[in-house]
XYZ file of C-alpha atoms in Angstrom:
211
model
C 25.722 -8.546 -19.305
C 29.488 -8.423 -19.187
C 31.603 -11.828 -19.408
C 32.309 -12.363 -15.873
C 36.701 -12.228 -15.623
C 38.411 -15.806 -14.543
C 41.084 -16.881 -13.203
C 42.795 -20.259 -12.719
C 44.735 -20.731 -9.642
C 47.422 -24.008 -9.023
C 45.759 -26.249 -11.237
C 47.649 -29.185 -13.436
C 48.418 -29.354 -16.676
C 45.846 -31.987 -17.572
C 42.995 -30.298 -15.683
C 43.741 -26.926 -16.969
C 43.399 -28.059 -20.599
C 39.874 -28.809 -20.014
C 38.808 -26.093 -17.871
C 40.515 -23.391 -20.338
C 38.635 -24.934 -23.189
C 35.470 -24.973 -20.858
C 35.763 -21.162 -19.892
C 37.037 -20.258 -23.864
C 33.731 -22.233 -24.917
C 31.272 -19.965 -22.635
C 30.240 -16.691 -23.643
C 29.792 -15.807 -19.950
C 33.267 -16.432 -18.885
C 36.350 -14.637 -19.872
C 39.816 -16.282 -19.224
C 42.008 -13.457 -18.010
C 45.010 -15.503 -16.405
C 46.628 -18.167 -14.538
C 48.937 -18.399 -10.825
C 50.273 -21.240 -9.332
C 49.190 -19.595 -6.253
C 46.299 -17.576 -4.735
C 48.572 -15.322 -3.939
C 50.115 -14.500 -7.166
C 46.880 -13.303 -8.854
C 46.569 -10.535 -10.415
C 45.421 -7.024 -8.773
C 41.339 -7.277 -9.224
C 39.525 -3.714 -9.157
C 36.448 -3.412 -7.688
C 34.337 -2.360 -10.683
C 34.311 -6.399 -12.787
C 32.799 -9.623 -11.457
C 35.625 -11.965 -10.877
C 35.717 -16.155 -10.656
C 38.106 -17.622 -8.761
C 38.768 -21.040 -9.907
C 41.568 -22.721 -7.594
C 42.375 -26.383 -6.917
C 43.474 -27.529 -3.604
C 43.410 -31.041 -4.229
C 47.109 -30.650 -3.340
C 47.513 -28.606 -0.905
C 44.442 -28.947 1.880
C 44.032 -25.974 3.745
C 47.114 -24.043 3.426
C 44.976 -21.823 1.392
C 41.702 -21.497 3.496
C 43.001 -17.197 4.850
C 43.237 -16.428 1.260
C 39.891 -17.801 0.432
C 38.704 -16.321 3.369
C 39.662 -12.880 2.133
C 38.843 -13.167 -1.109
C 34.796 -14.152 -0.330
C 34.907 -10.811 1.839
C 34.920 -9.465 -1.341
C 31.333 -8.214 -3.336
C 32.762 -8.971 -6.660
C 34.653 -11.905 -6.280
C 33.310 -15.485 -6.341
C 35.216 -18.748 -5.997
C 35.112 -22.318 -7.291
C 37.043 -25.086 -5.773
C 38.021 -28.294 -6.477
C 39.119 -30.432 -3.463
C 40.381 -33.688 -2.934
C 37.216 -35.971 -2.064
C 39.287 -38.121 0.341
C 39.978 -34.430 2.633
C 36.450 -34.815 4.682
C 37.597 -32.000 7.552
C 38.397 -29.615 4.503
C 35.209 -29.984 2.607
C 33.372 -29.390 5.311
C 35.399 -26.078 6.861
C 34.506 -24.593 3.086
C 30.978 -25.152 3.574
C 31.042 -23.623 7.068
C 32.884 -20.577 5.702
C 30.202 -20.658 3.076
C 31.876 -21.478 -0.110
C 28.894 -22.061 -3.252
C 30.975 -23.771 -5.232
C 33.111 -27.426 -4.224
C 34.099 -29.966 -6.820
C 35.980 -33.060 -6.717
C 39.122 -34.031 -9.562
C 37.045 -36.814 -10.675
C 33.821 -34.313 -12.111
C 32.999 -34.422 -15.527
C 32.438 -31.633 -17.701
C 29.010 -31.590 -17.747
C 29.337 -30.995 -13.772
C 32.012 -28.461 -14.457
C 29.636 -26.269 -16.553
C 26.908 -26.799 -14.450
C 29.283 -25.254 -11.536
C 29.969 -22.309 -13.733
C 26.449 -21.738 -14.393
C 24.969 -21.811 -10.850
C 28.031 -19.606 -9.592
C 27.183 -16.977 -11.756
C 23.460 -16.823 -11.093
C 24.359 -16.668 -7.376
C 23.425 -20.423 -6.842
C 25.522 -22.989 -5.007
C 26.532 -26.053 -6.400
C 28.375 -28.812 -4.936
C 28.814 -32.465 -6.951
C 27.317 -34.864 -5.732
C 29.965 -36.941 -4.270
C 30.633 -33.407 -2.154
C 27.148 -33.982 -0.832
C 28.014 -37.428 0.069
C 30.394 -36.203 2.261
C 28.436 -33.842 3.526
C 25.576 -35.928 4.117
C 27.296 -38.962 5.981
C 28.151 -37.214 9.246
C 24.515 -36.361 9.887
C 23.750 -40.525 8.796
C 26.088 -41.406 11.846
C 24.748 -38.775 14.630
C 21.114 -39.810 13.509
C 21.998 -43.256 13.976
C 22.738 -42.531 17.844
C 19.855 -40.326 18.377
C 16.759 -42.459 17.878
C 14.503 -39.663 18.467
C 14.962 -38.079 15.395
C 13.639 -40.529 12.987
C 11.634 -38.937 10.820
C 7.748 -39.619 11.482
C 5.370 -41.426 9.228
C 3.676 -38.521 8.096
C 7.004 -36.580 7.045
C 8.151 -39.469 4.796
C 4.703 -38.817 3.312
C 5.369 -35.556 2.302
C 9.237 -35.933 2.094
C 7.562 -38.324 -0.838
C 5.717 -35.981 -2.867
C 8.648 -33.565 -2.351
C 10.943 -36.082 -4.197
C 8.439 -36.154 -6.803
C 8.280 -32.529 -7.461
C 5.662 -30.978 -6.263
C 5.501 -27.500 -4.846
C 4.065 -26.821 -1.409
C 1.018 -25.848 -2.184
C 0.026 -29.241 -4.890
C 1.393 -31.508 -1.294
C -0.920 -29.122 1.159
C -3.773 -29.698 -1.396
C -2.887 -33.493 -1.802
C -3.324 -33.875 2.371
C -5.801 -31.208 2.960
C -3.743 -29.277 5.357
C -2.556 -25.772 5.034
C 0.946 -24.525 3.021
C 2.116 -23.325 6.492
C 1.752 -27.401 7.915
C 3.673 -28.267 4.844
C 6.458 -25.673 5.376
C 6.863 -26.490 8.868
C 7.274 -30.285 8.469
C 9.658 -29.533 5.734
C 11.823 -27.343 8.000
C 11.672 -30.288 10.599
C 13.150 -32.734 8.327
C 15.917 -30.720 7.289
C 16.352 -30.257 11.118
C 16.583 -33.535 12.427
C 18.355 -34.899 9.284
C 21.027 -31.946 9.709
C 20.676 -30.865 6.136
C 20.298 -27.132 4.902
C 18.661 -27.379 1.343
C 15.650 -29.077 -0.347
C 18.127 -30.664 -2.762
C 19.789 -31.596 -0.280
C 16.807 -33.452 1.718
C 15.643 -35.496 -2.073
C 19.126 -36.180 -2.326
C 19.437 -37.916 1.135
C 15.997 -39.403 0.767
C 16.622 -41.532 -2.568
C 20.195 -42.088 -1.767
C 19.565 -43.522 1.425
C 16.138 -45.728 0.447
C 13.323 -43.350 2.338
C 11.903 -42.904 -0.652
C 11.874 -45.233 -3.379
C 11.626 -43.472 -7.280
């Protein structure tokens, strides 16, 4: 499989050096250009896969229209770096369906994990981004007392955190896999989360489950 052709956009000198090294060291990515803005990118044909790695930490939501156009193209992925304090932008990017969001504080390992996740068609939000996305749900949950997890849901969640599959949890609790799947869906809905990973992070971070 050919390397993903990668453009770096609007990165400052310090972070640019780090990104260039990480991409150069990877056999899966090929750095083909840099640009000071999304509008300054070279033309991209539809025959190759591209990754646009853009730093939005200094410009906020100014580039959202261009990003919205980019993600409509099937041959282009985007990985964005944002200011952690810009909560509204982070929420907007999630709602747009952006699959990769990092902050300016992410270390090399998080960057490498994000690149690999995007390459495999998965989503990657670093831990700080997940905290921002979960926080509004905590406030909402505090207001809505009827959305507290039941004792059975917490029991299921404990096994989820420990890494058991749906089938294994069903056997532990002597119920059907359908019942376990229903509990999973209900927990995500109650907490306003969208994936098992977010559910595990939430459970551990806020003391619902102790490791």
